[in-house]
Amino acid sequence: GGLKHSRAQERRSLPNSSIVLSTMAARKPIVGGNWKCNPDSMAKLDDLVKNINECDLSKCDVYVCPSPLHVTYVKSKAAAGVLVCPQNCN
């Protein structure tokens, strides 16, 4: 029996709970959205992407979900850090 540990010994070897909580609090919020029929024309798409690219990405993860028709175009114009994926319905 010298290799068995008690629950109290295991708890003492776990990290301090304040360290665990501070690690959990470090997660970034997610901001995301699809745009349904927005913009209503391809000519307005660059302005929408420009607006998204100007977002401060230091405090959140930004996802944008255009219609499948526009995914490739938006991905080619999106700033580093902006995550692009297709919306699943129109």
mmCIF file with all atom_site columns, N, CA and C in Angstrom, residues 7-81:
data_model
loop_
_atom_site.group_PDB
_atom_site.id
_atom_site.type_symbol
_atom_site.label_atom_id
_atom_site.label_alt_id
_atom_site.label_comp_id
_atom_site.label_asym_id
_atom_site.label_entity_id
_atom_site.label_seq_id
_atom_site.pdbx_PDB_ins_code
_atom_site.Cartn_x
_atom_site.Cartn_y
_atom_site.Cartn_z
_atom_site.occupancy
_atom_site.B_iso_or_equiv
_atom_site.pdbx_formal_charge
_atom_site.auth_seq_id
_atom_site.auth_comp_id
_atom_site.auth_asym_id
_atom_site.auth_atom_id
_atom_site.pdbx_PDB_model_num
ATOM 1   N N  . ARG A 1 7  ? -7.318  11.138 -1.082  1.00 0.00 ? 7  ARG A N  1
ATOM 2   C CA . ARG A 1 7  ? -7.941  12.263 -1.773  1.00 0.00 ? 7  ARG A CA 1
ATOM 3   C C  . ARG A 1 7  ? -7.333  13.583 -1.311  1.00 0.00 ? 7  ARG A C  1
ATOM 4   N N  . ALA A 1 8  ? -7.034  13.712 -0.040  1.00 0.00 ? 8  ALA A N  1
ATOM 5   C CA . ALA A 1 8  ? -6.438  14.950 0.491   1.00 0.00 ? 8  ALA A CA 1
ATOM 6   C C  . ALA A 1 8  ? -5.083  15.200 -0.150  1.00 0.00 ? 8  ALA A C  1
ATOM 7   N N  . GLN A 1 9  ? -4.292  14.155 -0.357  1.00 0.00 ? 9  GLN A N  1
ATOM 8   C CA . GLN A 1 9  ? -2.986  14.318 -1.001  1.00 0.00 ? 9  GLN A CA 1
ATOM 9   C C  . GLN A 1 9  ? -3.165  14.743 -2.457  1.00 0.00 ? 9  GLN A C  1
ATOM 10  N N  . GLU A 1 10 ? -4.159  14.174 -3.156  1.00 0.00 ? 10 GLU A N  1
ATOM 11  C CA . GLU A 1 10 ? -4.413  14.553 -4.545  1.00 0.00 ? 10 GLU A CA 1
ATOM 12  C C  . GLU A 1 10 ? -4.830  16.012 -4.638  1.00 0.00 ? 10 GLU A C  1
ATOM 13  N N  . ARG A 1 11 ? -5.708  16.467 -3.726  1.00 0.00 ? 11 ARG A N  1
ATOM 14  C CA . ARG A 1 11 ? -6.155  17.856 -3.755  1.00 0.00 ? 11 ARG A CA 1
ATOM 15  C C  . ARG A 1 11 ? -4.998  18.810 -3.520  1.00 0.00 ? 11 ARG A C  1
ATOM 16  N N  . ARG A 1 12 ? -4.084  18.447 -2.646  1.00 0.00 ? 12 ARG A N  1
ATOM 17  C CA . ARG A 1 12 ? -2.933  19.309 -2.379  1.00 0.00 ? 12 ARG A CA 1
ATOM 18  C C  . ARG A 1 12 ? -2.047  19.442 -3.611  1.00 0.00 ? 12 ARG A C  1
ATOM 19  N N  . SER A 1 13 ? -2.056  18.448 -4.496  1.00 0.00 ? 13 SER A N  1
ATOM 20  C CA . SER A 1 13 ? -1.194  18.501 -5.668  1.00 0.00 ? 13 SER A CA 1
ATOM 21  C C  . SER A 1 13 ? -1.852  19.253 -6.831  1.00 0.00 ? 13 SER A C  1
ATOM 22  N N  . LEU A 1 14 ? -3.155  19.585 -6.712  1.00 0.00 ? 14 LEU A N  1
ATOM 23  C CA . LEU A 1 14 ? -3.834  20.330 -7.762  1.00 0.00 ? 14 LEU A CA 1
ATOM 24  C C  . LEU A 1 14 ? -3.453  21.799 -7.695  1.00 0.00 ? 14 LEU A C  1
ATOM 25  N N  . PRO A 1 15 ? -3.525  22.504 -8.820  1.00 0.00 ? 15 PRO A N  1
ATOM 26  C CA . PRO A 1 15 ? -3.189  23.927 -8.815  1.00 0.00 ? 15 PRO A CA 1
ATOM 27  C C  . PRO A 1 15 ? -4.160  24.725 -7.952  1.00 0.00 ? 15 PRO A C  1
ATOM 28  N N  . ASN A 1 16 ? -3.709  25.855 -7.484  1.00 0.00 ? 16 ASN A N  1
ATOM 29  C CA . ASN A 1 16 ? -4.517  26.764 -6.693  1.00 0.00 ? 16 ASN A CA 1
ATOM 30  C C  . ASN A 1 16 ? -5.766  27.133 -7.486  1.00 0.00 ? 16 ASN A C  1
ATOM 31  N N  . SER A 1 17 ? -6.931  27.147 -6.846  1.00 0.00 ? 17 SER A N  1
ATOM 32  C CA . SER A 1 17 ? -8.178  27.417 -7.563  1.00 0.00 ? 17 SER A CA 1
ATOM 33  C C  . SER A 1 17 ? -8.183  28.804 -8.193  1.00 0.00 ? 17 SER A C  1
ATOM 34  N N  . SER A 1 18 ? -7.510  29.782 -7.613  1.00 0.00 ? 18 SER A N  1
ATOM 35  C CA . SER A 1 18 ? -7.480  31.116 -8.224  1.00 0.00 ? 18 SER A CA 1
ATOM 36  C C  . SER A 1 18 ? -6.717  31.096 -9.538  1.00 0.00 ? 18 SER A C  1
ATOM 37  N N  . ILE A 1 19 ? -5.737  30.226 -9.646  1.00 0.00 ? 19 ILE A N  1
ATOM 38  C CA . ILE A 1 19 ? -5.004  30.091 -10.906 1.00 0.00 ? 19 ILE A CA 1
ATOM 39  C C  . ILE A 1 19 ? -5.914  29.480 -11.965 1.00 0.00 ? 19 ILE A C  1
ATOM 40  N N  . VAL A 1 20 ? -6.675  28.484 -11.592 1.00 0.00 ? 20 VAL A N  1
ATOM 41  C CA . VAL A 1 20 ? -7.592  27.845 -12.518 1.00 0.00 ? 20 VAL A CA 1
ATOM 42  C C  . VAL A 1 20 ? -8.633  28.855 -12.983 1.00 0.00 ? 20 VAL A C  1
ATOM 43  N N  . LEU A 1 21 ? -9.217  29.634 -12.071 1.00 0.00 ? 21 LEU A N  1
ATOM 44  C CA . LEU A 1 21 ? -10.215 30.624 -12.445 1.00 0.00 ? 21 LEU A CA 1
ATOM 45  C C  . LEU A 1 21 ? -9.630  31.705 -13.341 1.00 0.00 ? 21 LEU A C  1
ATOM 46  N N  . SER A 1 22 ? -8.421  32.150 -13.063 1.00 0.00 ? 22 SER A N  1
ATOM 47  C CA . SER A 1 22 ? -7.840  33.194 -13.904 1.00 0.00 ? 22 SER A CA 1
ATOM 48  C C  . SER A 1 22 ? -7.553  32.669 -15.301 1.00 0.00 ? 22 SER A C  1
ATOM 49  N N  . THR A 1 23 ? -7.214  31.406 -15.419 1.00 0.00 ? 23 THR A N  1
ATOM 50  C CA . THR A 1 23 ? -7.005  30.807 -16.737 1.00 0.00 ? 23 THR A CA 1
ATOM 51  C C  . THR A 1 23 ? -8.322  30.739 -17.488 1.00 0.00 ? 23 THR A C  1
ATOM 52  N N  . MET A 1 24 ? -9.383  30.366 -16.804 1.00 0.00 ? 24 MET A N  1
ATOM 53  C CA . MET A 1 24 ? -10.684 30.288 -17.453 1.00 0.00 ? 24 MET A CA 1
ATOM 54  C C  . MET A 1 24 ? -11.169 31.674 -17.873 1.00 0.00 ? 24 MET A C  1
ATOM 55  N N  . ALA A 1 25 ? -10.895 32.684 -17.089 1.00 0.00 ? 25 ALA A N  1
ATOM 56  C CA . ALA A 1 25 ? -11.342 34.036 -17.408 1.00 0.00 ? 25 ALA A CA 1
ATOM 57  C C  . ALA A 1 25 ? -10.603 34.616 -18.603 1.00 0.00 ? 25 ALA A C  1
ATOM 58  N N  . ALA A 1 26 ? -9.501  34.019 -18.992 1.00 0.00 ? 26 ALA A N  1
ATOM 59  C CA . ALA A 1 26 ? -8.696  34.534 -20.087 1.00 0.00 ? 26 ALA A CA 1
ATOM 60  C C  . ALA A 1 26 ? -9.298  34.214 -21.456 1.00 0.00 ? 26 ALA A C  1
ATOM 61  N N  . ARG A 1 27 ? -10.350 33.415 -21.495 1.00 0.00 ? 27 ARG A N  1
ATOM 62  C CA . ARG A 1 27 ? -10.974 33.080 -22.781 1.00 0.00 ? 27 ARG A CA 1
ATOM 63  C C  . ARG A 1 27 ? -11.563 34.320 -23.422 1.00 0.00 ? 27 ARG A C  1
ATOM 64  N N  . LYS A 1 28 ? -11.464 34.395 -24.746 1.00 0.00 ? 28 LYS A N  1
ATOM 65  C CA . LYS A 1 28 ? -12.000 35.541 -25.474 1.00 0.00 ? 28 LYS A CA 1
ATOM 66  C C  . LYS A 1 28 ? -13.445 35.270 -25.887 1.00 0.00 ? 28 LYS A C  1
ATOM 67  N N  . PRO A 1 29 ? -14.299 36.280 -25.788 1.00 0.00 ? 29 PRO A N  1
ATOM 68  C CA . PRO A 1 29 ? -15.669 36.106 -26.280 1.00 0.00 ? 29 PRO A CA 1
ATOM 69  C C  . PRO A 1 29 ? -15.676 35.940 -27.802 1.00 0.00 ? 29 PRO A C  1
ATOM 70  N N  . ILE A 1 30 ? -16.752 35.391 -28.297 1.00 0.00 ? 30 ILE A N  1
ATOM 71  C CA . ILE A 1 30 ? -16.927 35.203 -29.738 1.00 0.00 ? 30 ILE A CA 1
ATOM 72  C C  . ILE A 1 30 ? -18.006 36.166 -30.223 1.00 0.00 ? 30 ILE A C  1
ATOM 73  N N  . VAL A 1 31 ? -17.714 36.878 -31.298 1.00 0.00 ? 31 VAL A N  1
ATOM 74  C CA . VAL A 1 31 ? -18.691 37.737 -31.953 1.00 0.00 ? 31 VAL A CA 1
ATOM 75  C C  . VAL A 1 31 ? -18.846 37.192 -33.361 1.00 0.00 ? 31 VAL A C  1
ATOM 76  N N  . GLY A 1 32 ? -20.056 36.871 -33.739 1.00 0.00 ? 32 GLY A N  1
ATOM 77  C CA . GLY A 1 32 ? -20.240 36.312 -35.065 1.00 0.00 ? 32 GLY A CA 1
ATOM 78  C C  . GLY A 1 32 ? -21.629 36.582 -35.586 1.00 0.00 ? 32 GLY A C  1
ATOM 79  N N  . GLY A 1 33 ? -21.740 36.447 -36.884 1.00 0.00 ? 33 GLY A N  1
ATOM 80  C CA . GLY A 1 33 ? -23.056 36.633 -37.465 1.00 0.00 ? 33 GLY A CA 1
ATOM 81  C C  . GLY A 1 33 ? -23.092 36.302 -38.934 1.00 0.00 ? 33 GLY A C  1
ATOM 82  N N  . ASN A 1 34 ? -24.281 35.938 -39.367 1.00 0.00 ? 34 ASN A N  1
ATOM 83  C CA . ASN A 1 34 ? -24.482 35.791 -40.795 1.00 0.00 ? 34 ASN A CA 1
ATOM 84  C C  . ASN A 1 34 ? -25.177 37.047 -41.276 1.00 0.00 ? 34 ASN A C  1
ATOM 85  N N  . TRP A 1 35 ? -25.261 37.232 -42.559 1.00 0.00 ? 35 TRP A N  1
ATOM 86  C CA . TRP A 1 35 ? -25.850 38.495 -42.991 1.00 0.00 ? 35 TRP A CA 1
ATOM 87  C C  . TRP A 1 35 ? -27.070 38.324 -43.873 1.00 0.00 ? 35 TRP A C  1
ATOM 88  N N  . LYS A 1 36 ? -27.659 37.148 -43.851 1.00 0.00 ? 36 LYS A N  1
ATOM 89  C CA . LYS A 1 36 ? -28.901 36.903 -44.590 1.00 0.00 ? 36 LYS A CA 1
ATOM 90  C C  . LYS A 1 36 ? -28.830 37.531 -45.987 1.00 0.00 ? 36 LYS A C  1
ATOM 91  N N  . CYS A 1 37 ? -29.565 38.574 -46.239 1.00 0.00 ? 37 CYS A N  1
ATOM 92  C CA . CYS A 1 37 ? -29.571 39.234 -47.551 1.00 0.00 ? 37 CYS A CA 1
ATOM 93  C C  . CYS A 1 37 ? -28.779 40.535 -47.520 1.00 0.00 ? 37 CYS A C  1
ATOM 94  N N  . ASN A 1 38 ? -27.867 40.650 -46.611 1.00 0.00 ? 38 ASN A N  1
ATOM 95  C CA . ASN A 1 38 ? -27.108 41.880 -46.416 1.00 0.00 ? 38 ASN A CA 1
ATOM 96  C C  . ASN A 1 38 ? -25.666 41.637 -46.839 1.00 0.00 ? 38 ASN A C  1
ATOM 97  N N  . PRO A 1 39 ? -25.040 42.293 -47.713 1.00 0.00 ? 39 PRO A N  1
ATOM 98  C CA . PRO A 1 39 ? -25.581 43.433 -48.438 1.00 0.00 ? 39 PRO A CA 1
ATOM 99  C C  . PRO A 1 39 ? -26.516 42.974 -49.547 1.00 0.00 ? 39 PRO A C  1
ATOM 100 N N  . ASP A 1 40 ? -27.301 43.921 -50.045 1.00 0.00 ? 40 ASP A N  1
ATOM 101 C CA . ASP A 1 40 ? -28.280 43.567 -51.076 1.00 0.00 ? 40 ASP A CA 1
ATOM 102 C C  . ASP A 1 40 ? -27.690 43.574 -52.479 1.00 0.00 ? 40 ASP A C  1
ATOM 103 N N  . SER A 1 41 ? -26.401 43.971 -52.597 1.00 0.00 ? 41 SER A N  1
ATOM 104 C CA . SER A 1 41 ? -25.747 43.908 -53.909 1.00 0.00 ? 41 SER A CA 1
ATOM 105 C C  . SER A 1 41 ? -24.255 43.651 -53.713 1.00 0.00 ? 41 SER A C  1
ATOM 106 N N  . MET A 1 42 ? -23.639 43.051 -54.705 1.00 0.00 ? 42 MET A N  1
ATOM 107 C CA . MET A 1 42 ? -22.203 42.751 -54.665 1.00 0.00 ? 42 MET A CA 1
ATOM 108 C C  . MET A 1 42 ? -21.388 44.039 -54.549 1.00 0.00 ? 42 MET A C  1
ATOM 109 N N  . ALA A 1 43 ? -21.889 45.136 -55.100 1.00 0.00 ? 43 ALA A N  1
ATOM 110 C CA . ALA A 1 43 ? -21.171 46.413 -55.055 1.00 0.00 ? 43 ALA A CA 1
ATOM 111 C C  . ALA A 1 43 ? -20.982 46.912 -53.619 1.00 0.00 ? 43 ALA A C  1
ATOM 112 N N  . LYS A 1 44 ? -21.865 46.498 -52.708 1.00 0.00 ? 44 LYS A N  1
ATOM 113 C CA . LYS A 1 44 ? -21.778 46.944 -51.310 1.00 0.00 ? 44 LYS A CA 1
ATOM 114 C C  . LYS A 1 44 ? -20.959 45.994 -50.433 1.00 0.00 ? 44 LYS A C  1
ATOM 115 N N  . LEU A 1 45 ? -20.536 44.888 -51.009 1.00 0.00 ? 45 LEU A N  1
ATOM 116 C CA . LEU A 1 45 ? -19.819 43.873 -50.233 1.00 0.00 ? 45 LEU A CA 1
ATOM 117 C C  . LEU A 1 45 ? -18.482 44.375 -49.696 1.00 0.00 ? 45 LEU A C  1
ATOM 118 N N  . ASP A 1 46 ? -17.738 45.118 -50.488 1.00 0.00 ? 46 ASP A N  1
ATOM 119 C CA . ASP A 1 46 ? -16.441 45.621 -50.036 1.00 0.00 ? 46 ASP A CA 1
ATOM 120 C C  . ASP A 1 46 ? -16.577 46.524 -48.812 1.00 0.00 ? 46 ASP A C  1
ATOM 121 N N  . ASP A 1 47 ? -17.620 47.356 -48.775 1.00 0.00 ? 47 ASP A N  1
ATOM 122 C CA . ASP A 1 47 ? -17.817 48.221 -47.610 1.00 0.00 ? 47 ASP A CA 1
ATOM 123 C C  . ASP A 1 47 ? -18.125 47.413 -46.355 1.00 0.00 ? 47 ASP A C  1
ATOM 124 N N  . LEU A 1 48 ? -18.905 46.353 -46.495 1.00 0.00 ? 48 LEU A N  1
ATOM 125 C CA . LEU A 1 48 ? -19.227 45.508 -45.345 1.00 0.00 ? 48 LEU A CA 1
ATOM 126 C C  . LEU A 1 48 ? -17.968 44.809 -44.828 1.00 0.00 ? 48 LEU A C  1
ATOM 127 N N  . VAL A 1 49 ? -17.175 44.252 -45.738 1.00 0.00 ? 49 VAL A N  1
ATOM 128 C CA . VAL A 1 49 ? -15.935 43.579 -45.343 1.00 0.00 ? 49 VAL A CA 1
ATOM 129 C C  . VAL A 1 49 ? -14.962 44.582 -44.718 1.00 0.00 ? 49 VAL A C  1
ATOM 130 N N  . LYS A 1 50 ? -14.887 45.774 -45.257 1.00 0.00 ? 50 LYS A N  1
ATOM 131 C CA . LYS A 1 50 ? -14.017 46.825 -44.702 1.00 0.00 ? 50 LYS A CA 1
ATOM 132 C C  . LYS A 1 50 ? -14.420 47.136 -43.266 1.00 0.00 ? 50 LYS A C  1
ATOM 133 N N  . ASN A 1 51 ? -15.705 47.244 -43.011 1.00 0.00 ? 51 ASN A N  1
ATOM 134 C CA . ASN A 1 51 ? -16.206 47.511 -41.669 1.00 0.00 ? 51 ASN A CA 1
ATOM 135 C C  . ASN A 1 51 ? -15.805 46.388 -40.709 1.00 0.00 ? 51 ASN A C  1
ATOM 136 N N  . ILE A 1 52 ? -15.948 45.148 -41.139 1.00 0.00 ? 52 ILE A N  1
ATOM 137 C CA . ILE A 1 52 ? -15.570 43.995 -40.312 1.00 0.00 ? 52 ILE A CA 1
ATOM 138 C C  . ILE A 1 52 ? -14.068 44.001 -40.065 1.00 0.00 ? 52 ILE A C  1
ATOM 139 N N  . ASN A 1 53 ? -13.287 44.300 -41.091 1.00 0.00 ? 53 ASN A N  1
ATOM 140 C CA . ASN A 1 53 ? -11.826 44.313 -40.958 1.00 0.00 ? 53 ASN A CA 1
ATOM 141 C C  . ASN A 1 53 ? -11.335 45.382 -39.979 1.00 0.00 ? 53 ASN A C  1
ATOM 142 N N  . GLU A 1 54 ? -12.115 46.414 -39.763 1.00 0.00 ? 54 GLU A N  1
ATOM 143 C CA . GLU A 1 54 ? -11.726 47.484 -38.854 1.00 0.00 ? 54 GLU A CA 1
ATOM 144 C C  . GLU A 1 54 ? -12.049 47.172 -37.397 1.00 0.00 ? 54 GLU A C  1
ATOM 145 N N  . CYS A 1 55 ? -12.650 46.023 -37.131 1.00 0.00 ? 55 CYS A N  1
ATOM 146 C CA . CYS A 1 55 ? -12.966 45.626 -35.755 1.00 0.00 ? 55 CYS A CA 1
ATOM 147 C C  . CYS A 1 55 ? -11.682 45.365 -34.969 1.00 0.00 ? 55 CYS A C  1
ATOM 148 N N  . ASP A 1 56 ? -11.721 45.668 -33.686 1.00 0.00 ? 56 ASP A N  1
ATOM 149 C CA . ASP A 1 56 ? -10.611 45.366 -32.782 1.00 0.00 ? 56 ASP A CA 1
ATOM 150 C C  . ASP A 1 56 ? -10.697 43.886 -32.424 1.00 0.00 ? 56 ASP A C  1
ATOM 151 N N  . LEU A 1 57 ? -9.770  43.093 -32.929 1.00 0.00 ? 57 LEU A N  1
ATOM 152 C CA . LEU A 1 57 ? -9.789  41.647 -32.713 1.00 0.00 ? 57 LEU A CA 1
ATOM 153 C C  . LEU A 1 57 ? -9.017  41.228 -31.465 1.00 0.00 ? 57 LEU A C  1
ATOM 154 N N  . SER A 1 58 ? -8.507  42.185 -30.713 1.00 0.00 ? 58 SER A N  1
ATOM 155 C CA . SER A 1 58 ? -7.678  41.842 -29.556 1.00 0.00 ? 58 SER A CA 1
ATOM 156 C C  . SER A 1 58 ? -8.493  41.315 -28.381 1.00 0.00 ? 58 SER A C  1
ATOM 157 N N  . LYS A 1 59 ? -9.790  41.614 -28.338 1.00 0.00 ? 59 LYS A N  1
ATOM 158 C CA . LYS A 1 59 ? -10.593 41.225 -27.176 1.00 0.00 ? 59 LYS A CA 1
ATOM 159 C C  . LYS A 1 59 ? -11.675 40.203 -27.494 1.00 0.00 ? 59 LYS A C  1
ATOM 160 N N  . CYS A 1 60 ? -11.787 39.793 -28.759 1.00 0.00 ? 60 CYS A N  1
ATOM 161 C CA . CYS A 1 60 ? -12.795 38.802 -29.122 1.00 0.00 ? 60 CYS A CA 1
ATOM 162 C C  . CYS A 1 60 ? -12.407 38.115 -30.429 1.00 0.00 ? 60 CYS A C  1
ATOM 163 N N  . ASP A 1 61 ? -12.982 36.949 -30.650 1.00 0.00 ? 61 ASP A N  1
ATOM 164 C CA . ASP A 1 61 ? -12.837 36.255 -31.923 1.00 0.00 ? 61 ASP A CA 1
ATOM 165 C C  . ASP A 1 61 ? -14.015 36.669 -32.794 1.00 0.00 ? 61 ASP A C  1
ATOM 166 N N  . VAL A 1 62 ? -13.743 37.028 -34.043 1.00 0.00 ? 62 VAL A N  1
ATOM 167 C CA . VAL A 1 62 ? -14.792 37.502 -34.946 1.00 0.00 ? 62 VAL A CA 1
ATOM 168 C C  . VAL A 1 62 ? -15.015 36.474 -36.053 1.00 0.00 ? 62 VAL A C  1
ATOM 169 N N  . TYR A 1 63 ? -16.251 36.013 -36.150 1.00 0.00 ? 63 TYR A N  1
ATOM 170 C CA . TYR A 1 63 ? -16.675 35.102 -37.210 1.00 0.00 ? 63 TYR A CA 1
ATOM 171 C C  . TYR A 1 63 ? -17.662 35.844 -38.087 1.00 0.00 ? 63 TYR A C  1
ATOM 172 N N  . VAL A 1 64 ? -17.557 35.670 -39.372 1.00 0.00 ? 64 VAL A N  1
ATOM 173 C CA . VAL A 1 64 ? -18.545 36.217 -40.292 1.00 0.00 ? 64 VAL A CA 1
ATOM 174 C C  . VAL A 1 64 ? -18.999 35.079 -41.195 1.00 0.00 ? 64 VAL A C  1
ATOM 175 N N  . CYS A 1 65 ? -20.293 35.011 -41.408 1.00 0.00 ? 65 CYS A N  1
ATOM 176 C CA . CYS A 1 65 ? -20.869 33.882 -42.132 1.00 0.00 ? 65 CYS A CA 1
ATOM 177 C C  . CYS A 1 65 ? -21.705 34.371 -43.317 1.00 0.00 ? 65 CYS A C  1
ATOM 178 N N  . PRO A 1 66 ? -21.045 34.637 -44.438 1.00 0.00 ? 66 PRO A N  1
ATOM 179 C CA . PRO A 1 66 ? -21.787 35.075 -45.628 1.00 0.00 ? 66 PRO A CA 1
ATOM 180 C C  . PRO A 1 66 ? -22.516 33.899 -46.271 1.00 0.00 ? 66 PRO A C  1
ATOM 181 N N  . SER A 1 67 ? -23.356 34.228 -47.233 1.00 0.00 ? 67 SER A N  1
ATOM 182 C CA . SER A 1 67 ? -24.007 33.172 -48.002 1.00 0.00 ? 67 SER A CA 1
ATOM 183 C C  . SER A 1 67 ? -22.923 32.381 -48.734 1.00 0.00 ? 67 SER A C  1
ATOM 184 N N  . PRO A 1 68 ? -23.159 31.106 -49.012 1.00 0.00 ? 68 PRO A N  1
ATOM 185 C CA . PRO A 1 68 ? -22.148 30.293 -49.677 1.00 0.00 ? 68 PRO A CA 1
ATOM 186 C C  . PRO A 1 68 ? -21.603 30.914 -50.965 1.00 0.00 ? 68 PRO A C  1
ATOM 187 N N  . LEU A 1 69 ? -22.430 31.656 -51.670 1.00 0.00 ? 69 LEU A N  1
ATOM 188 C CA . LEU A 1 69 ? -22.015 32.309 -52.904 1.00 0.00 ? 69 LEU A CA 1
ATOM 189 C C  . LEU A 1 69 ? -20.869 33.308 -52.679 1.00 0.00 ? 69 LEU A C  1
ATOM 190 N N  . HIS A 1 70 ? -20.831 33.920 -51.492 1.00 0.00 ? 70 HIS A N  1
ATOM 191 C CA . HIS A 1 70 ? -19.855 34.981 -51.220 1.00 0.00 ? 70 HIS A CA 1
ATOM 192 C C  . HIS A 1 70 ? -18.665 34.553 -50.347 1.00 0.00 ? 70 HIS A C  1
ATOM 193 N N  . VAL A 1 71 ? -18.629 33.309 -49.883 1.00 0.00 ? 71 VAL A N  1
ATOM 194 C CA . VAL A 1 71 ? -17.582 32.860 -48.955 1.00 0.00 ? 71 VAL A CA 1
ATOM 195 C C  . VAL A 1 71 ? -16.181 33.073 -49.526 1.00 0.00 ? 71 VAL A C  1
ATOM 196 N N  . THR A 1 72 ? -15.928 32.624 -50.729 1.00 0.00 ? 72 THR A N  1
ATOM 197 C CA . THR A 1 72 ? -14.590 32.729 -51.320 1.00 0.00 ? 72 THR A CA 1
ATOM 198 C C  . THR A 1 72 ? -14.160 34.181 -51.453 1.00 0.00 ? 72 THR A C  1
ATOM 199 N N  . TYR A 1 73 ? -15.071 35.025 -51.896 1.00 0.00 ? 73 TYR A N  1
ATOM 200 C CA . TYR A 1 73 ? -14.744 36.448 -52.061 1.00 0.00 ? 73 TYR A CA 1
ATOM 201 C C  . TYR A 1 73 ? -14.437 37.092 -50.708 1.00 0.00 ? 73 TYR A C  1
ATOM 202 N N  . VAL A 1 74 ? -15.296 36.862 -49.727 1.00 0.00 ? 74 VAL A N  1
ATOM 203 C CA . VAL A 1 74 ? -15.101 37.469 -48.402 1.00 0.00 ? 74 VAL A CA 1
ATOM 204 C C  . VAL A 1 74 ? -13.816 36.953 -47.771 1.00 0.00 ? 74 VAL A C  1
ATOM 205 N N  . LYS A 1 75 ? -13.546 35.668 -47.892 1.00 0.00 ? 75 LYS A N  1
ATOM 206 C CA . LYS A 1 75 ? -12.320 35.098 -47.322 1.00 0.00 ? 75 LYS A CA 1
ATOM 207 C C  . LYS A 1 75 ? -11.081 35.749 -47.940 1.00 0.00 ? 75 LYS A C  1
ATOM 208 N N  . SER A 1 76 ? -11.140 36.066 -49.209 1.00 0.00 ? 76 SER A N  1
ATOM 209 C CA . SER A 1 76 ? -9.985  36.688 -49.872 1.00 0.00 ? 76 SER A CA 1
ATOM 210 C C  . SER A 1 76 ? -9.780  38.133 -49.432 1.00 0.00 ? 76 SER A C  1
ATOM 211 N N  . LYS A 1 77 ? -10.820 38.777 -48.915 1.00 0.00 ? 77 LYS A N  1
ATOM 212 C CA . LYS A 1 77 ? -10.752 40.183 -48.507 1.00 0.00 ? 77 LYS A CA 1
ATOM 213 C C  . LYS A 1 77 ? -10.657 40.364 -46.985 1.00 0.00 ? 77 LYS A C  1
ATOM 214 N N  . ALA A 1 78 ? -10.966 39.314 -46.227 1.00 0.00 ? 78 ALA A N  1
ATOM 215 C CA . ALA A 1 78 ? -11.006 39.422 -44.767 1.00 0.00 ? 78 ALA A CA 1
ATOM 216 C C  . ALA A 1 78 ? -9.602  39.594 -44.189 1.00 0.00 ? 78 ALA A C  1
ATOM 217 N N  . ALA A 1 79 ? -9.501  40.414 -43.165 1.00 0.00 ? 79 ALA A N  1
ATOM 218 C CA . ALA A 1 79 ? -8.227  40.643 -42.477 1.00 0.00 ? 79 ALA A CA 1
ATOM 219 C C  . ALA A 1 79 ? -7.813  39.379 -41.723 1.00 0.00 ? 79 ALA A C  1
ATOM 220 N N  . ALA A 1 80 ? -6.531  39.279 -41.454 1.00 0.00 ? 80 ALA A N  1
ATOM 221 C CA . ALA A 1 80 ? -6.026  38.158 -40.651 1.00 0.00 ? 80 ALA A CA 1
ATOM 222 C C  . ALA A 1 80 ? -6.748  38.171 -39.313 1.00 0.00 ? 80 ALA A C  1
ATOM 223 N N  . GLY A 1 81 ? -7.215  37.031 -38.898 1.00 0.00 ? 81 GLY A N  1
ATOM 224 C CA . GLY A 1 81 ? -7.917  36.929 -37.625 1.00 0.00 ? 81 GLY A CA 1
ATOM 225 C C  . GLY A 1 81 ? -9.426  36.919 -37.746 1.00 0.00 ? 81 GLY A C  1
#
